[in-house]
Amino acid sequence: MNIYVRLCMEFAKISVFAIGGGLASLPFLYTLSDKYGWFTHADLANIIAVSESTPGPIGVNMATYVGFTAAGVLGGVLATASYVFPSIIIGVFVARFLEKFKASPYVEAVFYGVRPAVCGLIGAAGFKIMSISLVDMEAYARTGSAADMLKLPAIAMFAVMTVMNHKLKWHPVVYIAIAAAVGIALKL
């Protein structure tokens, strides 16, 4: 099957089933990584970092990034359009009929069941991203040392940013800028 058709089908499917926004699409992106090899799980951490730090919805940004990585500019455009289009259709449908049924116990029951599932998916994805960002299993496989497995600078930055966020409550852009500066300084 053509890569463009695959991108369209996969991102349309992600759009329909990733209820809860862009972060809820992370489990689907892990599956895409395993299924097609368009990017690695480690690349996904970079995809999230870029998608979170650029303007626009994270899900749309991730679709654009993955589509571009897999198939160039046309792939990025098609993945983005395929991610957005089902949401527009569903949004129009829901807006039209939800007003009529919003007091329905069935509708309330659906949302009652979906909320914890979305939280679980986002939590699992967050845990996976944390493990990719803070632990280097390849280093452990090479050396067999648990100490080599830990990404100490990343763990330190995670701890400092967590404390700073708790105490200072700055805008997220400030933390992104600080983390970017520290990352550049550590790599140079």
PDB file of N, CA and C in Angstrom, residues 14-63:
ATOM      1  N   ILE A  14      -6.449   7.571  14.151  1.00  0.00           N
ATOM      2  CA  ILE A  14      -6.002   8.185  15.402  1.00  0.00           C
ATOM      3  C   ILE A  14      -6.948   9.318  15.795  1.00  0.00           C
ATOM      4  N   SER A  15      -7.333  10.128  14.826  1.00  0.00           N
ATOM      5  CA  SER A  15      -8.219  11.253  15.102  1.00  0.00           C
ATOM      6  C   SER A  15      -9.558  10.800  15.678  1.00  0.00           C
ATOM      7  N   VAL A  16     -10.091   9.728  15.144  1.00  0.00           N
ATOM      8  CA  VAL A  16     -11.402   9.250  15.582  1.00  0.00           C
ATOM      9  C   VAL A  16     -11.326   8.626  16.977  1.00  0.00           C
ATOM     10  N   PHE A  17     -10.263   7.879  17.261  1.00  0.00           N
ATOM     11  CA  PHE A  17     -10.215   7.104  18.502  1.00  0.00           C
ATOM     12  C   PHE A  17      -9.387   7.719  19.630  1.00  0.00           C
ATOM     13  N   ALA A  18      -8.617   8.754  19.375  1.00  0.00           N
ATOM     14  CA  ALA A  18      -7.807   9.384  20.426  1.00  0.00           C
ATOM     15  C   ALA A  18      -8.633  10.453  21.120  1.00  0.00           C
ATOM     16  N   ILE A  19      -9.602  10.013  21.883  1.00  0.00           N
ATOM     17  CA  ILE A  19     -10.486  10.936  22.598  1.00  0.00           C
ATOM     18  C   ILE A  19      -9.700  11.545  23.754  1.00  0.00           C
ATOM     19  N   GLY A  20      -9.696  12.861  23.824  1.00  0.00           N
ATOM     20  CA  GLY A  20      -9.012  13.525  24.919  1.00  0.00           C
ATOM     21  C   GLY A  20      -7.881  14.420  24.460  1.00  0.00           C
ATOM     22  N   GLY A  21      -7.693  14.555  23.181  1.00  0.00           N
ATOM     23  CA  GLY A  21      -6.682  15.486  22.692  1.00  0.00           C
ATOM     24  C   GLY A  21      -5.406  14.806  22.249  1.00  0.00           C
ATOM     25  N   GLY A  22      -4.418  15.634  21.951  1.00  0.00           N
ATOM     26  CA  GLY A  22      -3.174  15.170  21.356  1.00  0.00           C
ATOM     27  C   GLY A  22      -2.413  14.148  22.169  1.00  0.00           C
ATOM     28  N   LEU A  23      -2.342  14.335  23.479  1.00  0.00           N
ATOM     29  CA  LEU A  23      -1.588  13.380  24.294  1.00  0.00           C
ATOM     30  C   LEU A  23      -2.252  12.007  24.321  1.00  0.00           C
ATOM     31  N   ALA A  24      -3.566  11.971  24.114  1.00  0.00           N
ATOM     32  CA  ALA A  24      -4.262  10.684  24.067  1.00  0.00           C
ATOM     33  C   ALA A  24      -3.890   9.908  22.807  1.00  0.00           C
ATOM     34  N   SER A  25      -3.273  10.581  21.830  1.00  0.00           N
ATOM     35  CA  SER A  25      -2.865   9.886  20.601  1.00  0.00           C
ATOM     36  C   SER A  25      -1.509   9.197  20.742  1.00  0.00           C
ATOM     37  N   LEU A  26      -0.811   9.412  21.860  1.00  0.00           N
ATOM     38  CA  LEU A  26       0.513   8.815  22.037  1.00  0.00           C
ATOM     39  C   LEU A  26       0.526   7.292  21.950  1.00  0.00           C
ATOM     40  N   PRO A  27      -0.402   6.577  22.575  1.00  0.00           N
ATOM     41  CA  PRO A  27      -0.376   5.117  22.413  1.00  0.00           C
ATOM     42  C   PRO A  27      -0.502   4.689  20.946  1.00  0.00           C
ATOM     43  N   PHE A  28      -1.288   5.432  20.180  1.00  0.00           N
ATOM     44  CA  PHE A  28      -1.431   5.130  18.756  1.00  0.00           C
ATOM     45  C   PHE A  28      -0.118   5.386  18.020  1.00  0.00           C
ATOM     46  N   LEU A  29       0.595   6.432  18.424  1.00  0.00           N
ATOM     47  CA  LEU A  29       1.872   6.741  17.775  1.00  0.00           C
ATOM     48  C   LEU A  29       2.921   5.675  18.093  1.00  0.00           C
ATOM     49  N   TYR A  30       2.898   5.133  19.300  1.00  0.00           N
ATOM     50  CA  TYR A  30       3.804   4.022  19.617  1.00  0.00           C
ATOM     51  C   TYR A  30       3.512   2.835  18.708  1.00  0.00           C
ATOM     52  N   THR A  31       2.237   2.574  18.480  1.00  0.00           N
ATOM     53  CA  THR A  31       1.859   1.478  17.576  1.00  0.00           C
ATOM     54  C   THR A  31       2.338   1.757  16.156  1.00  0.00           C
ATOM     55  N   LEU A  32       2.189   3.012  15.701  1.00  0.00           N
ATOM     56  CA  LEU A  32       2.689   3.376  14.365  1.00  0.00           C
ATOM     57  C   LEU A  32       4.188   3.145  14.262  1.00  0.00           C
ATOM     58  N   SER A  33       4.904   3.510  15.304  1.00  0.00           N
ATOM     59  CA  SER A  33       6.358   3.308  15.321  1.00  0.00           C
ATOM     60  C   SER A  33       6.695   1.833  15.168  1.00  0.00           C
ATOM     61  N   ASP A  34       6.012   0.994  15.924  1.00  0.00           N
ATOM     62  CA  ASP A  34       6.271  -0.445  15.867  1.00  0.00           C
ATOM     63  C   ASP A  34       5.840  -1.055  14.537  1.00  0.00           C
ATOM     64  N   LYS A  35       4.727  -0.590  14.007  1.00  0.00           N
ATOM     65  CA  LYS A  35       4.136  -1.188  12.813  1.00  0.00           C
ATOM     66  C   LYS A  35       4.870  -0.800  11.532  1.00  0.00           C
ATOM     67  N   TYR A  36       5.237   0.489  11.402  1.00  0.00           N
ATOM     68  CA  TYR A  36       5.790   0.964  10.137  1.00  0.00           C
ATOM     69  C   TYR A  36       7.254   1.388  10.218  1.00  0.00           C
ATOM     70  N   GLY A  37       7.773   1.653  11.431  1.00  0.00           N
ATOM     71  CA  GLY A  37       9.164   2.073  11.561  1.00  0.00           C
ATOM     72  C   GLY A  37       9.446   3.458  11.008  1.00  0.00           C
ATOM     73  N   TRP A  38       8.417   4.308  10.937  1.00  0.00           N
ATOM     74  CA  TRP A  38       8.615   5.654  10.420  1.00  0.00           C
ATOM     75  C   TRP A  38       9.450   6.494  11.382  1.00  0.00           C
ATOM     76  N   PHE A  39       9.457   6.113  12.655  1.00  0.00           N
ATOM     77  CA  PHE A  39      10.237   6.793  13.689  1.00  0.00           C
ATOM     78  C   PHE A  39      10.399   5.808  14.845  1.00  0.00           C
ATOM     79  N   THR A  40      11.380   6.059  15.699  1.00  0.00           N
ATOM     80  CA  THR A  40      11.620   5.180  16.847  1.00  0.00           C
ATOM     81  C   THR A  40      10.881   5.718  18.074  1.00  0.00           C
ATOM     82  N   HIS A  41      10.842   4.911  19.108  1.00  0.00           N
ATOM     83  CA  HIS A  41      10.241   5.379  20.364  1.00  0.00           C
ATOM     84  C   HIS A  41      11.033   6.556  20.919  1.00  0.00           C
ATOM     85  N   ALA A  42      12.343   6.534  20.754  1.00  0.00           N
ATOM     86  CA  ALA A  42      13.162   7.671  21.207  1.00  0.00           C
ATOM     87  C   ALA A  42      12.844   8.914  20.385  1.00  0.00           C
ATOM     88  N   ASP A  43      12.604   8.754  19.083  1.00  0.00           N
ATOM     89  CA  ASP A  43      12.214   9.891  18.241  1.00  0.00           C
ATOM     90  C   ASP A  43      10.911  10.497  18.736  1.00  0.00           C
ATOM     91  N   LEU A  44      10.043   9.664  19.284  1.00  0.00           N
ATOM     92  CA  LEU A  44       8.752  10.162  19.752  1.00  0.00           C
ATOM     93  C   LEU A  44       8.929  11.203  20.861  1.00  0.00           C
ATOM     94  N   ALA A  45       9.933  11.036  21.688  1.00  0.00           N
ATOM     95  CA  ALA A  45      10.209  12.052  22.714  1.00  0.00           C
ATOM     96  C   ALA A  45      10.535  13.389  22.050  1.00  0.00           C
ATOM     97  N   ASN A  46      11.301  13.361  20.964  1.00  0.00           N
ATOM     98  CA  ASN A  46      11.605  14.591  20.232  1.00  0.00           C
ATOM     99  C   ASN A  46      10.358  15.144  19.550  1.00  0.00           C
ATOM    100  N   ILE A  47       9.540  14.259  19.003  1.00  0.00           N
ATOM    101  CA  ILE A  47       8.303  14.688  18.357  1.00  0.00           C
ATOM    102  C   ILE A  47       7.426  15.427  19.364  1.00  0.00           C
ATOM    103  N   ILE A  48       7.328  14.889  20.560  1.00  0.00           N
ATOM    104  CA  ILE A  48       6.510  15.527  21.597  1.00  0.00           C
ATOM    105  C   ILE A  48       7.119  16.861  21.994  1.00  0.00           C
ATOM    106  N   ALA A  49       8.438  16.903  22.156  1.00  0.00           N
ATOM    107  CA  ALA A  49       9.091  18.163  22.540  1.00  0.00           C
ATOM    108  C   ALA A  49       8.849  19.245  21.494  1.00  0.00           C
ATOM    109  N   VAL A  50       9.009  18.900  20.231  1.00  0.00           N
ATOM    110  CA  VAL A  50       8.782  19.882  19.162  1.00  0.00           C
ATOM    111  C   VAL A  50       7.306  20.260  19.096  1.00  0.00           C
ATOM    112  N   SER A  51       6.424  19.274  19.199  1.00  0.00           N
ATOM    113  CA  SER A  51       4.990  19.536  19.098  1.00  0.00           C
ATOM    114  C   SER A  51       4.475  20.382  20.252  1.00  0.00           C
ATOM    115  N   GLU A  52       5.014  20.157  21.445  1.00  0.00           N
ATOM    116  CA  GLU A  52       4.606  20.935  22.616  1.00  0.00           C
ATOM    117  C   GLU A  52       5.131  22.364  22.564  1.00  0.00           C
ATOM    118  N   SER A  53       6.285  22.566  21.937  1.00  0.00           N
ATOM    119  CA  SER A  53       6.910  23.886  21.969  1.00  0.00           C
ATOM    120  C   SER A  53       6.606  24.725  20.732  1.00  0.00           C
ATOM    121  N   THR A  54       5.820  24.200  19.792  1.00  0.00           N
ATOM    122  CA  THR A  54       5.421  24.983  18.625  1.00  0.00           C
ATOM    123  C   THR A  54       3.949  25.350  18.749  1.00  0.00           C
ATOM    124  N   PRO A  55       3.558  26.459  18.125  1.00  0.00           N
ATOM    125  CA  PRO A  55       2.152  26.875  18.238  1.00  0.00           C
ATOM    126  C   PRO A  55       1.212  25.852  17.604  1.00  0.00           C
ATOM    127  N   GLY A  56       0.033  25.752  18.166  1.00  0.00           N
ATOM    128  CA  GLY A  56      -0.987  24.865  17.615  1.00  0.00           C
ATOM    129  C   GLY A  56      -1.230  23.667  18.493  1.00  0.00           C
ATOM    130  N   PRO A  57      -2.293  22.944  18.184  1.00  0.00           N
ATOM    131  CA  PRO A  57      -2.631  21.749  18.969  1.00  0.00           C
ATOM    132  C   PRO A  57      -1.555  20.669  18.822  1.00  0.00           C
ATOM    133  N   ILE A  58      -1.227  20.012  19.914  1.00  0.00           N
ATOM    134  CA  ILE A  58      -0.144  19.022  19.918  1.00  0.00           C
ATOM    135  C   ILE A  58      -0.432  17.868  18.964  1.00  0.00           C
ATOM    136  N   GLY A  59      -1.676  17.418  18.893  1.00  0.00           N
ATOM    137  CA  GLY A  59      -2.002  16.307  18.001  1.00  0.00           C
ATOM    138  C   GLY A  59      -1.763  16.657  16.540  1.00  0.00           C
ATOM    139  N   VAL A  60      -2.154  17.858  16.151  1.00  0.00           N
ATOM    140  CA  VAL A  60      -1.939  18.315  14.782  1.00  0.00           C
ATOM    141  C   VAL A  60      -0.445  18.449  14.505  1.00  0.00           C
ATOM    142  N   ASN A  61       0.285  19.021  15.455  1.00  0.00           N
ATOM    143  CA  ASN A  61       1.732  19.171  15.285  1.00  0.00           C
ATOM    144  C   ASN A  61       2.428  17.817  15.170  1.00  0.00           C
ATOM    145  N   MET A  62       1.982  16.838  15.974  1.00  0.00           N
ATOM    146  CA  MET A  62       2.589  15.502  15.897  1.00  0.00           C
ATOM    147  C   MET A  62       2.278  14.845  14.556  1.00  0.00           C
ATOM    148  N   ALA A  63       1.047  15.014  14.063  1.00  0.00           N
ATOM    149  CA  ALA A  63       0.683  14.441  12.761  1.00  0.00           C
ATOM    150  C   ALA A  63       1.557  15.050  11.662  1.00  0.00           C
TER     151      ALA A  63
END
